[in-house]
PDB file of C-alpha atoms and ligand atoms in Angstrom:
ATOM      1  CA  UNK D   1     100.712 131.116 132.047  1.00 96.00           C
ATOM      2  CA  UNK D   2      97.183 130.066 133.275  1.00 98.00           C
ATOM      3  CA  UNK D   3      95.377 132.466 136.492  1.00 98.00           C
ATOM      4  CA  UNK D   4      93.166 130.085 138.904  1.00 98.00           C
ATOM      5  CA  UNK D   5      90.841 132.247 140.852  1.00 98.00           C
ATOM      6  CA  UNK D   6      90.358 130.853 143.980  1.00 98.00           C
ATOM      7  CA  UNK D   7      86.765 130.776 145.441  1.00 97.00           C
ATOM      8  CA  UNK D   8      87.202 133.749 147.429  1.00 97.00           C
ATOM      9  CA  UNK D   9      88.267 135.911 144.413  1.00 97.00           C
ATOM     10  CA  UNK D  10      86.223 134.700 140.958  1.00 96.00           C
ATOM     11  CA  UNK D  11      85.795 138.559 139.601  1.00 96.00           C
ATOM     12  CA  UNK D  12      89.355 140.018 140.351  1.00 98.00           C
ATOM     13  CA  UNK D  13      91.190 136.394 139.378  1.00 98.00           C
ATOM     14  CA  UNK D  14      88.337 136.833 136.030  1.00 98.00           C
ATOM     15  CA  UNK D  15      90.189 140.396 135.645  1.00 98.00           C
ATOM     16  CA  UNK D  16      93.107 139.731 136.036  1.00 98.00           C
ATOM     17  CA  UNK D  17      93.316 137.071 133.289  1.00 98.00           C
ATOM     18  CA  UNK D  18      91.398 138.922 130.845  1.00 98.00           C
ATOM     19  CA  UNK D  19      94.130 141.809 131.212  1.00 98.00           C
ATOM     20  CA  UNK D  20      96.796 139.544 130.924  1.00 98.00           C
ATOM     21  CA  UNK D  21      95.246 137.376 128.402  1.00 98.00           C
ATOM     22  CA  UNK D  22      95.867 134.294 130.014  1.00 98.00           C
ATOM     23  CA  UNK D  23      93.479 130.702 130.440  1.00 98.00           C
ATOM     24  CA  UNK D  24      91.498 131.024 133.665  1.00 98.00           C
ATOM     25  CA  UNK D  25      91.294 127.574 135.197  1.00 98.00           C
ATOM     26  CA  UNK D  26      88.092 127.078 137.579  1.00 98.00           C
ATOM     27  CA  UNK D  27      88.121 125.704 141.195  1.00 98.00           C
ATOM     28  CA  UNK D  28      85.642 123.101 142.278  1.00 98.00           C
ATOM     29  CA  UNK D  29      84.562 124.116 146.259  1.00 97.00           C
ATOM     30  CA  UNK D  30      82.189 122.677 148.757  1.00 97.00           C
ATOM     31  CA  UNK D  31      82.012 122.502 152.433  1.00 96.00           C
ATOM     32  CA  UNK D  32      81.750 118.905 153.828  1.00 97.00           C
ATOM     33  CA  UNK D  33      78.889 118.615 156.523  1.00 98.00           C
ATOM     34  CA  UNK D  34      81.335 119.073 159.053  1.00 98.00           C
ATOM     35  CA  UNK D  35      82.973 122.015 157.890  1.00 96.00           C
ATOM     36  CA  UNK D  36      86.046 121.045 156.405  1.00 98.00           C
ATOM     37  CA  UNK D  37      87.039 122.505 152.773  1.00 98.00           C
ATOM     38  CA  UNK D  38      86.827 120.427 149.520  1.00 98.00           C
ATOM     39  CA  UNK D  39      89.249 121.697 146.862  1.00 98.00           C
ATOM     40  CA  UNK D  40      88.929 120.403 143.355  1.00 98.00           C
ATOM     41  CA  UNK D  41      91.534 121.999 140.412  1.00 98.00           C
ATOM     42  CA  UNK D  42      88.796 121.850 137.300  1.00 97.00           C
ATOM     43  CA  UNK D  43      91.379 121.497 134.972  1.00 97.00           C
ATOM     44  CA  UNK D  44      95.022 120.219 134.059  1.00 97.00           C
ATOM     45  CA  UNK D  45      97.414 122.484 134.995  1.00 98.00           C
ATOM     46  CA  UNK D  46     100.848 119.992 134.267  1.00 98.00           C
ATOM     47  CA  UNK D  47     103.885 121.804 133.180  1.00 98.00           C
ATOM     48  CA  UNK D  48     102.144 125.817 133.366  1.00 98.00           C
ATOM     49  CA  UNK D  49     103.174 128.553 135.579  1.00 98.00           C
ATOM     50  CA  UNK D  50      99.895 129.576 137.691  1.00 98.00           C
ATOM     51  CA  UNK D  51      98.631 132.997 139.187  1.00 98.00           C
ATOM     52  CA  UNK D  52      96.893 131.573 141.789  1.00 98.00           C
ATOM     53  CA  UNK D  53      94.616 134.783 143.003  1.00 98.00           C
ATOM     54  CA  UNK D  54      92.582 133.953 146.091  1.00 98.00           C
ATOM     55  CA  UNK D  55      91.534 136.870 148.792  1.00 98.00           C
ATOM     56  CA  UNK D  56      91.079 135.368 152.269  1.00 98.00           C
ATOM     57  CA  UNK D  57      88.235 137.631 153.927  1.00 98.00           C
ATOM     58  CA  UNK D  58      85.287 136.953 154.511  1.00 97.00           C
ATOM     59  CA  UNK D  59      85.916 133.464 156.718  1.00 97.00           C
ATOM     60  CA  UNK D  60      89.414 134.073 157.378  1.00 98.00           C
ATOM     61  CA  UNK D  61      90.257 130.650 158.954  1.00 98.00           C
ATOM     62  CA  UNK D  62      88.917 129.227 156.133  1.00 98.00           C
ATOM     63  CA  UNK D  63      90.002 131.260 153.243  1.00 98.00           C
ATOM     64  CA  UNK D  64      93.700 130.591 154.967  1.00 98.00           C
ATOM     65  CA  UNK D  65      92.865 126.646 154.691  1.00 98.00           C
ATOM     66  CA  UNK D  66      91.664 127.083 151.138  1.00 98.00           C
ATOM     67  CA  UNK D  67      94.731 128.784 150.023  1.00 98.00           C
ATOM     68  CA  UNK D  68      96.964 125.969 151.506  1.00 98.00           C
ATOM     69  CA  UNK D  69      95.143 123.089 150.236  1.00 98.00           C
ATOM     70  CA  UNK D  70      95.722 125.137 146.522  1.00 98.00           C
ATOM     71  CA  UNK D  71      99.072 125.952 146.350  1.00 98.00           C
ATOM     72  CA  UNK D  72      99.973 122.169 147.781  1.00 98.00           C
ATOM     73  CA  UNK D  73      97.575 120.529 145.008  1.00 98.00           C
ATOM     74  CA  UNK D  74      98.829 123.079 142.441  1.00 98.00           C
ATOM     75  CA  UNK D  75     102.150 121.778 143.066  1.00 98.00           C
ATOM     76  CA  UNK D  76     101.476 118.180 142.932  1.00 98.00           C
ATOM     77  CA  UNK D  77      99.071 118.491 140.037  1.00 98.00           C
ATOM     78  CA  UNK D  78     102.469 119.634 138.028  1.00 98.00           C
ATOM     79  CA  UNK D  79     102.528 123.034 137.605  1.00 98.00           C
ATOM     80  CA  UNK D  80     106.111 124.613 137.284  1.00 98.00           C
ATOM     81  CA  UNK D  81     105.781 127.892 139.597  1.00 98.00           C
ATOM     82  CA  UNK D  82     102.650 128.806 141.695  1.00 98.00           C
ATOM     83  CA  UNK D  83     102.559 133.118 142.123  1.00 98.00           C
ATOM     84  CA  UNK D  84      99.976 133.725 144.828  1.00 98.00           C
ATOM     85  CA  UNK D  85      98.470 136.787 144.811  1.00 98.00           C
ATOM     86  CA  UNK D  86      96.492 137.246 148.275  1.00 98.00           C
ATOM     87  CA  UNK D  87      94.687 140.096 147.570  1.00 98.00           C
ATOM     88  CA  UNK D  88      93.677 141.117 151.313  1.00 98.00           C
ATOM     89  CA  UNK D  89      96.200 139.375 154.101  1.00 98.00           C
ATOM     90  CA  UNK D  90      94.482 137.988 157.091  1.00 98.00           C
ATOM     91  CA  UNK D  91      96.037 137.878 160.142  1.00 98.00           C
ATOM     92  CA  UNK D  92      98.575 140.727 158.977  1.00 97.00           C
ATOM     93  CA  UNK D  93      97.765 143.417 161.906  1.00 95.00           C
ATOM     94  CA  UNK D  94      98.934 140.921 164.355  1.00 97.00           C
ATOM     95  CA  UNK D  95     102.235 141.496 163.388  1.00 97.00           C
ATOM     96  CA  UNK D  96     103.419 141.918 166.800  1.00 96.00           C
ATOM     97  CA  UNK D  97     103.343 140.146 170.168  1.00 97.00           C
ATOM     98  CA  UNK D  98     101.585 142.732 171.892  1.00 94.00           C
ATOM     99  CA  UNK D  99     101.133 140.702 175.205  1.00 95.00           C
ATOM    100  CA  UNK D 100     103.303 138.415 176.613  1.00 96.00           C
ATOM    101  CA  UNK D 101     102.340 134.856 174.913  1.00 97.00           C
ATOM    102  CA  UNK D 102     100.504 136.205 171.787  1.00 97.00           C
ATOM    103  CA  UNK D 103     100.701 134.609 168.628  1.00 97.00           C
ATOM    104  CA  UNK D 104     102.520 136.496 166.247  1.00 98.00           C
ATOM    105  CA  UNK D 105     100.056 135.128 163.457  1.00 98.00           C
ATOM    106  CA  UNK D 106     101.150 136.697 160.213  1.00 98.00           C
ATOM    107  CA  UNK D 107     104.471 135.083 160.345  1.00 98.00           C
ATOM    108  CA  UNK D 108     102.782 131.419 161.237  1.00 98.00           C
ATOM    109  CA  UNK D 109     100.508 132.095 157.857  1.00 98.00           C
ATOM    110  CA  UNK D 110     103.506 133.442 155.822  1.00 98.00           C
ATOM    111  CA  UNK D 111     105.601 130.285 157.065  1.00 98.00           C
ATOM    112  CA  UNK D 112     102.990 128.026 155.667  1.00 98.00           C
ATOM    113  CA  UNK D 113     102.423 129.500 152.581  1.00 98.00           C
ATOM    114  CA  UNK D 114     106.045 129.103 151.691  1.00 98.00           C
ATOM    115  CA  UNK D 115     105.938 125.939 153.012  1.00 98.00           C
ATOM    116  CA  UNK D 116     102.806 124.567 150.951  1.00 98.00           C
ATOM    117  CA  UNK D 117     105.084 125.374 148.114  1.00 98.00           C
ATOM    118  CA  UNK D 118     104.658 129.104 146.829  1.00 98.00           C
ATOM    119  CA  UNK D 119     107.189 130.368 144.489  1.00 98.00           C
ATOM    120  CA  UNK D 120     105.981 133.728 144.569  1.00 98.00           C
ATOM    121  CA  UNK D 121     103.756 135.889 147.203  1.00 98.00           C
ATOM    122  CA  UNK D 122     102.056 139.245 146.214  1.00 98.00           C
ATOM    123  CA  UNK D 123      99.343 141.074 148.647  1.00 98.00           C
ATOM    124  CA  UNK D 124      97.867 144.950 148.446  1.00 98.00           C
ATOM    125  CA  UNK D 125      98.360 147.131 150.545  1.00 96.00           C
ATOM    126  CA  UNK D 126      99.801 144.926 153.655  1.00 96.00           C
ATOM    127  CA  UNK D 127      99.419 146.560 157.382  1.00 93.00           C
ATOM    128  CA  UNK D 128     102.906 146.467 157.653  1.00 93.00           C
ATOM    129  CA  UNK D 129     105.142 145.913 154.907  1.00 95.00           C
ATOM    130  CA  UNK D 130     108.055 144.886 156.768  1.00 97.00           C
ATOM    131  CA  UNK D 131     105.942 141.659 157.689  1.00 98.00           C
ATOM    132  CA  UNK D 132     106.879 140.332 154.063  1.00 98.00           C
ATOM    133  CA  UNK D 133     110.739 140.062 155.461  1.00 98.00           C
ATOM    134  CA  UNK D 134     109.086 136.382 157.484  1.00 98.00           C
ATOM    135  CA  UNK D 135     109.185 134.752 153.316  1.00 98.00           C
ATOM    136  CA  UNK D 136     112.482 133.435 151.818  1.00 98.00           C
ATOM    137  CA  UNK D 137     110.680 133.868 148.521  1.00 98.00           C
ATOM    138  CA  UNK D 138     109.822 137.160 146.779  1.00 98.00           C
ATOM    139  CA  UNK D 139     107.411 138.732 148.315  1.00 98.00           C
ATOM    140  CA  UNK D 140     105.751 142.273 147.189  1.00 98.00           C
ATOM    141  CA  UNK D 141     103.396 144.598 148.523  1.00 98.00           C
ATOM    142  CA  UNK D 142     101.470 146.178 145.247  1.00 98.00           C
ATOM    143  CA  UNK D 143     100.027 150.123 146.487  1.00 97.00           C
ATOM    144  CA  UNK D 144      96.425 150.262 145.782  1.00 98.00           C
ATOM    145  CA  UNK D 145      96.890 154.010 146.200  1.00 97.00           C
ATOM    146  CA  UNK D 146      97.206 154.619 142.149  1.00 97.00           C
ATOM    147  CA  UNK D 147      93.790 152.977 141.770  1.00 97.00           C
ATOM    148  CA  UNK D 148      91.793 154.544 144.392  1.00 98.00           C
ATOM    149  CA  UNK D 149      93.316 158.498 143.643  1.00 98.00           C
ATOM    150  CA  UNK D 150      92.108 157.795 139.905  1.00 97.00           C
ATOM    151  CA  UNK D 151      88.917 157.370 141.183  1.00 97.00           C
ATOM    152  CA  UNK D 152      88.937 160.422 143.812  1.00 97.00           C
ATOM    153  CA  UNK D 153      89.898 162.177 141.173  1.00 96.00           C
ATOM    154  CA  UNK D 154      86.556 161.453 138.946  1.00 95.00           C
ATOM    155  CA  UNK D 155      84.129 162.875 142.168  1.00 96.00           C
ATOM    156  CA  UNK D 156      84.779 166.477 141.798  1.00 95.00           C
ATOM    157  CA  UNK D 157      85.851 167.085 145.419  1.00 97.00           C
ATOM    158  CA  UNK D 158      85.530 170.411 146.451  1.00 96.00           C
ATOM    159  CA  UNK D 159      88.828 171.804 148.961  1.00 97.00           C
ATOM    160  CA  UNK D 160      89.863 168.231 149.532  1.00 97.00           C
ATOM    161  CA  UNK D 161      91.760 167.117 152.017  1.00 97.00           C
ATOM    162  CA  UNK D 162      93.386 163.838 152.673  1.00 97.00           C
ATOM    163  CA  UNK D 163      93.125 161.944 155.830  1.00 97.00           C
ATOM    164  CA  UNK D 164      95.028 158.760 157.452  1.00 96.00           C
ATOM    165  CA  UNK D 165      92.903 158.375 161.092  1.00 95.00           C
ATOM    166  CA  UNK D 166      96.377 157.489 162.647  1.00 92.00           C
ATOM    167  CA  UNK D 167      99.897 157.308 162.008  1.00 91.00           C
ATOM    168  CA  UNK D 168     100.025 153.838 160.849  1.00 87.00           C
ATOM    169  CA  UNK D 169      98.645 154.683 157.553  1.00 88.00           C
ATOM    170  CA  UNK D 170      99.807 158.600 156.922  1.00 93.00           C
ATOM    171  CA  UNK D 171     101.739 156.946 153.749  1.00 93.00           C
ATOM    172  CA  UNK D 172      98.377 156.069 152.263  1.00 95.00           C
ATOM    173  CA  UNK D 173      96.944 160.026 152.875  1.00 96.00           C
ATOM    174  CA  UNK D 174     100.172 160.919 151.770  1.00 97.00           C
ATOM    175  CA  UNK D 175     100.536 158.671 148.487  1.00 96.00           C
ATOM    176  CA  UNK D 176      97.085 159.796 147.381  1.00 97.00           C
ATOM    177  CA  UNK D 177      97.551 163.706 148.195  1.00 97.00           C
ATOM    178  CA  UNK D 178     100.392 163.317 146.587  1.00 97.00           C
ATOM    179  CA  UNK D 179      99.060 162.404 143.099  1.00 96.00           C
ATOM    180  CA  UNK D 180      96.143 163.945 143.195  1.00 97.00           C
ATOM    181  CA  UNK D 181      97.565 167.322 144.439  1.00 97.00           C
ATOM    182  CA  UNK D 182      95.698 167.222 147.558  1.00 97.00           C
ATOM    183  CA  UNK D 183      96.840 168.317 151.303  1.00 96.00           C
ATOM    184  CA  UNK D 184      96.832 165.241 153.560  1.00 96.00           C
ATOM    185  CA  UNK D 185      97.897 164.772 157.449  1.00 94.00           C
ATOM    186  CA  UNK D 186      96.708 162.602 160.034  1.00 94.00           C
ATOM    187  CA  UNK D 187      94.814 162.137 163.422  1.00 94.00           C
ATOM    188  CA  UNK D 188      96.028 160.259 166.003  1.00 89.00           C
ATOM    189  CA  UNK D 189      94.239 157.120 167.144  1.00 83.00           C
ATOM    190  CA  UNK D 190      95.043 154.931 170.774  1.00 84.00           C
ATOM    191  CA  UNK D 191      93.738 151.007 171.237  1.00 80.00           C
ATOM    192  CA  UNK D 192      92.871 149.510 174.446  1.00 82.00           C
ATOM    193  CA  UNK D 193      94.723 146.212 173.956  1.00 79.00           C
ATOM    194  CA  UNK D 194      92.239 143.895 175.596  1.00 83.00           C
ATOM    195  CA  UNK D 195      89.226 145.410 174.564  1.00 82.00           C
ATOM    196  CA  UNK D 196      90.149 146.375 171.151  1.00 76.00           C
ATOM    197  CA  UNK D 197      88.823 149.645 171.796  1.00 79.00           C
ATOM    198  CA  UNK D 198      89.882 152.797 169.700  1.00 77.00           C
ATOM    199  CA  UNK D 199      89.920 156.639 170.676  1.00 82.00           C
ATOM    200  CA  UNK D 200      90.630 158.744 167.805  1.00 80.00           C
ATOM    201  CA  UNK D 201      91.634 162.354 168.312  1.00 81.00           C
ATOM    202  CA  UNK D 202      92.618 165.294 165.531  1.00 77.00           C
ATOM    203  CA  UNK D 203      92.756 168.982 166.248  1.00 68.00           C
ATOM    204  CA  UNK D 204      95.089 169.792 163.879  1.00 74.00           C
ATOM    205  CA  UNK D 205      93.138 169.821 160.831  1.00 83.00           C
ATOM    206  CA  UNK D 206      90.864 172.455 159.775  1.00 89.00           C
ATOM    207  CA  UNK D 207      87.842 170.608 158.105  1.00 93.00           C
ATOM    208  CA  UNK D 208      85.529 173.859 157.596  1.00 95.00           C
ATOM    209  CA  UNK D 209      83.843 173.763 153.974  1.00 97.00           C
ATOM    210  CA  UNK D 210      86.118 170.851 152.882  1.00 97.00           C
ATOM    211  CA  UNK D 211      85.776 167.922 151.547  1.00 98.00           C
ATOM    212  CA  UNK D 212      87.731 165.143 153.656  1.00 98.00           C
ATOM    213  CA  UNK D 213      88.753 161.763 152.605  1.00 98.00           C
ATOM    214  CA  UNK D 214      89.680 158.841 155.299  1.00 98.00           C
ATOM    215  CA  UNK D 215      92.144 156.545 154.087  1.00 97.00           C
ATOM    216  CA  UNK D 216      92.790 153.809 155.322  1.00 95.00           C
ATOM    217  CA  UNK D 217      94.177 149.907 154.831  1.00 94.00           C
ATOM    218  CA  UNK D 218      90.722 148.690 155.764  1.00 96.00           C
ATOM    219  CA  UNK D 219      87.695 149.117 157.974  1.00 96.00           C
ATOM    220  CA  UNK D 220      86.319 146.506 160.177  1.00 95.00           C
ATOM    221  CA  UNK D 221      83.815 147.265 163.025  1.00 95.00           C
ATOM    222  CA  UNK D 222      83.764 151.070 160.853  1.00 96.00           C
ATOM    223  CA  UNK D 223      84.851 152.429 164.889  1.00 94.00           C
ATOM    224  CA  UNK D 224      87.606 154.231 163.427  1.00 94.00           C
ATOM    225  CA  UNK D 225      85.991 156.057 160.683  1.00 96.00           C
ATOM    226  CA  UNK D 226      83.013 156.656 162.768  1.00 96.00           C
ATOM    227  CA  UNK D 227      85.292 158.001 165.556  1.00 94.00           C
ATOM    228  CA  UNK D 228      87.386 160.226 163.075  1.00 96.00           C
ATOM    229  CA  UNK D 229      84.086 161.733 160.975  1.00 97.00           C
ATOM    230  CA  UNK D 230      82.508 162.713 163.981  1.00 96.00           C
ATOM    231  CA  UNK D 231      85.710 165.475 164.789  1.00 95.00           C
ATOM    232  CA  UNK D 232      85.333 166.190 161.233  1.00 96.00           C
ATOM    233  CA  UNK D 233      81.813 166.778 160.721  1.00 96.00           C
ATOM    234  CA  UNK D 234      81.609 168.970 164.103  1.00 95.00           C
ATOM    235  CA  UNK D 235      84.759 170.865 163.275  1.00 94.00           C
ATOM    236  CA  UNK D 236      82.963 172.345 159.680  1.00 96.00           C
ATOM    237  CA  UNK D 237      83.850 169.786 157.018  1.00 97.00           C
ATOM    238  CA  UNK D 238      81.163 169.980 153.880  1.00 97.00           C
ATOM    239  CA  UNK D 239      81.571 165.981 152.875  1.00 98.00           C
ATOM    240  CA  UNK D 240      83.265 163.099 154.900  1.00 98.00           C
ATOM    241  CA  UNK D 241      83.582 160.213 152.700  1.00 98.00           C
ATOM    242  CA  UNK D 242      85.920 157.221 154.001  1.00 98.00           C
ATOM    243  CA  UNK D 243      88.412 154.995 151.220  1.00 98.00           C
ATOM    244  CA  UNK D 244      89.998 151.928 151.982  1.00 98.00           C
ATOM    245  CA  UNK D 245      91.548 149.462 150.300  1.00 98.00           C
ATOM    246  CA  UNK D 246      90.077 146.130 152.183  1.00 98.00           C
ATOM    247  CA  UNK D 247      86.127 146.912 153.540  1.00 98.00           C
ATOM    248  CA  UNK D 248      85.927 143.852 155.367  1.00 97.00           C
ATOM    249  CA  UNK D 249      82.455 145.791 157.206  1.00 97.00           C
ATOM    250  CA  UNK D 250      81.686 143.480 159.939  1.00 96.00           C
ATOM    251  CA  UNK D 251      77.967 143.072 160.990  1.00 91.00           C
ATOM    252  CA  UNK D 252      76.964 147.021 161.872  1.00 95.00           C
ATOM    253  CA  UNK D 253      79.979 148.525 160.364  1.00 96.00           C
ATOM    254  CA  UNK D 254      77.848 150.592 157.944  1.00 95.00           C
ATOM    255  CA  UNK D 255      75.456 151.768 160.285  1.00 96.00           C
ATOM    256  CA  UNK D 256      78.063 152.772 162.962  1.00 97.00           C
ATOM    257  CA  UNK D 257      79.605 154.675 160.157  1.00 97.00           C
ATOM    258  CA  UNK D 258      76.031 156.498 158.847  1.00 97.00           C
ATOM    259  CA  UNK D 259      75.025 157.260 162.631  1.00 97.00           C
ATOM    260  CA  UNK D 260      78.059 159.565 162.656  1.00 97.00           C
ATOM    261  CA  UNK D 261      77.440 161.706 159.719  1.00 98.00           C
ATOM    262  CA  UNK D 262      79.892 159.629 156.784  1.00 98.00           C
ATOM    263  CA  UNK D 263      78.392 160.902 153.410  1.00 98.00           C
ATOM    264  CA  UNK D 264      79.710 157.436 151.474  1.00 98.00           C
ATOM    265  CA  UNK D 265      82.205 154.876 151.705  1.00 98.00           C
ATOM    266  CA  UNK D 266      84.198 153.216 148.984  1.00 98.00           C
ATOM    267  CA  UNK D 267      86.636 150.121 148.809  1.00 98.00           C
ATOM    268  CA  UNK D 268      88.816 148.096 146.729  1.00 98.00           C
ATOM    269  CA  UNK D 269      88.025 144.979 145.732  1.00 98.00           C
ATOM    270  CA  UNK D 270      90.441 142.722 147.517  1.00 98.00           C
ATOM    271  CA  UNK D 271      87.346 142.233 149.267  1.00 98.00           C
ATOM    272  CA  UNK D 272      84.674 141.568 146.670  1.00 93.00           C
ATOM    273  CA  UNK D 273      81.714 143.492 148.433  1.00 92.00           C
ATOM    274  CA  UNK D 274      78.719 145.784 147.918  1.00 91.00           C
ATOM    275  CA  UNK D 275      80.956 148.456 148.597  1.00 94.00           C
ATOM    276  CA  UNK D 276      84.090 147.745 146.376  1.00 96.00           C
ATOM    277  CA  UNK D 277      83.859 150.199 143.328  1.00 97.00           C
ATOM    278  CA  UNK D 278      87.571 150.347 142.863  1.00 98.00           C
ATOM    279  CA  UNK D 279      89.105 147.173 141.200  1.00 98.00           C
ATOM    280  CA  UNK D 280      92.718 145.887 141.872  1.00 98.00           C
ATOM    281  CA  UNK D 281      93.098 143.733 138.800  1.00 98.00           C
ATOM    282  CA  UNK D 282      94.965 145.811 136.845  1.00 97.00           C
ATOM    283  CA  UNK D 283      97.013 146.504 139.569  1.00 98.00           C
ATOM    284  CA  UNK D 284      98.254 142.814 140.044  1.00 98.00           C
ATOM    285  CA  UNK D 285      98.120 142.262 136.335  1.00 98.00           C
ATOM    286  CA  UNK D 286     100.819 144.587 135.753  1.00 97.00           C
ATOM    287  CA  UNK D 287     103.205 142.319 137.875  1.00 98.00           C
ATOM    288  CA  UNK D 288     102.663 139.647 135.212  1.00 97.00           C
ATOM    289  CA  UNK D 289     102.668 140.707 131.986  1.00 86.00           C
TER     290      UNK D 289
HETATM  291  C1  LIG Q 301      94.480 149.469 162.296  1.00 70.43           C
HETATM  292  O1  LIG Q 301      95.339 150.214 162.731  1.00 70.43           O
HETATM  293  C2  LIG Q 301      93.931 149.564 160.920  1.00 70.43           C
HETATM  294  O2  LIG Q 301      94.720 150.362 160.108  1.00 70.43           O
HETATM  295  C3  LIG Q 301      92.516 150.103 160.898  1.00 70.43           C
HETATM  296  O3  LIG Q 301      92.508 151.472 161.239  1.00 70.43           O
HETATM  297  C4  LIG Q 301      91.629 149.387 161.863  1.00 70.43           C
HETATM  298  O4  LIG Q 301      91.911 148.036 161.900  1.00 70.43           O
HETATM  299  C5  LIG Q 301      90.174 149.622 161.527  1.00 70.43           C
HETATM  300  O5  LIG Q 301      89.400 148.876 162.409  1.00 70.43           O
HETATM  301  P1  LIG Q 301      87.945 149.335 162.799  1.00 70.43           P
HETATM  302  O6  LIG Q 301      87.181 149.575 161.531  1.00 70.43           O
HETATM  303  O7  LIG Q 301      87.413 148.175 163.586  1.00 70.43           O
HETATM  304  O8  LIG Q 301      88.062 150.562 163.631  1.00 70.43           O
END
């Protein structure tokens, strides 16, 4: 078995095949002056099953492009099976045709990726799981929830309390209360459709002299966590500290986030960034040893 890490990925795909103790084949990647992707496999890869592990955030477009043009040349280059492991799943919150004529995107991507010749599809911690029923090939979601209450574990919390900033992801509060022996519960959070604008609101949840954790599947413009620590930190709670698995953190995330009292933020690295302290290798490396 050989793991290619695709340009979007180099230090989980690097992880993962050091775990597993497999060869790590390189990519060869460029932009042509116009934009379009160049894809080069450095290496034969005739007659070997491949891990192909390639995130695709940031530039989702063109991570999405980059997987395809993989998997295809994968194929034709000879290897037996190609396993792609997507680490973080663009497109996957449009899940839904929310409006009349809306693209239901994840299942376009999902169709294409089966059709570029996958024989295998693994992702983390997908926005909704039942999404994976759109592949005729196995398809797993892998619960970065293990990693990430490890590491909650090692901060000494004081009264901590576990908390999803909507319903949507409760099961992610919940799996990490769970092992950690934490209480968990959620607020409840509304989105204006054509703005994309979020209200969050919680009165439930007694914050005073606690230390709460956000969970969430990921944070983009930081609006929800920003929305959610502000209830917190003006009902009483000691620490606010959000945990998600993808930090995509869009231009002024961070700072929207600070401005409303969030003590620190922490992510997986699905999404290889400044912020990503928790690593998902072993995770996917379990799947194939
Ligand atoms: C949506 O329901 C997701 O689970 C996240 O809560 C959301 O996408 C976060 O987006 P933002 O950081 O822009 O508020």
């Amino acid at each position: 078995m050989i793991v290619v890490p695709g340009p979007s990925s180099p230090k989980v795909g690097e992880g993962v095949a050091q775990i597993i103790g497999a060869k790590k084949v390189g990519v060869d990647y460029k932009n042509f002056p116009d934009g379009e992707s160049y894809i080069r496999v450095a290496e034969g890869v005739k007659g070997e099953e491949v891990v192909l592990v390639h995130t695709t955030y940031p530039q989702p477009d063109k991570r999405v492009i980059e997987l395809l043009l993989l998997i295809d040349t994968l194929k034709d280059l000879g290897a037996t099976k190609v396993r792609v492991v997507v680490p973080y799943m663009a497109y996957s919150r449009q899940d839904t045709r929310f409006r009349d004529g809306e693209a239901v995107s994840v299942n376009t991507i999902f169709r294409l990726i089966e059709a570029a010749g996958a024989d295998g599809f693994y992702t983390v911690d997908i926005h909704k799981e039942l999404s994976l029923g759109e592949f005729k090939i196995k398809a797993k979601n892998l619960h970065a929830t293990g990693v990430i209450a490890d590491h909650l574990r090692g901060m000494g919390l004081k009264k901590p309390y576990i908390l999803s900033p909507d319903k949507g992801a409760l099961d992610i509060a919940r799996r990490i209360g769970e092992r950690i022996g934490a209480e968990y519960g959620n607020f409840e959070k509304a989105r204006d459709r054509i703005t994309g604008a979020t209200t969050v609101k919680g009165d439930r949840v007694d914050a005073r002299g606690r230390d709460v954790v956000i969970t969430d599947d990921l944070i983009s413009t930081g609006g929800t966590i920003a929305n959610a620590c502000k209830i917190l930190k003006d009902g009483g709670a000691r620490r606010v500290i959000a945990v998600c698995t993808h930090p995509l953190l869009v231009a002024g995330a961070y700072e929207r986030m600070k401005g409303a009292g969030l003590d620190e933020v922490l992510g997986t690295d699905t999404v290889e960034s400044e912020i990503s302290k928790i690593s998902v290798a072993p995770l996917i490396a379990k799947e194939f040893r």
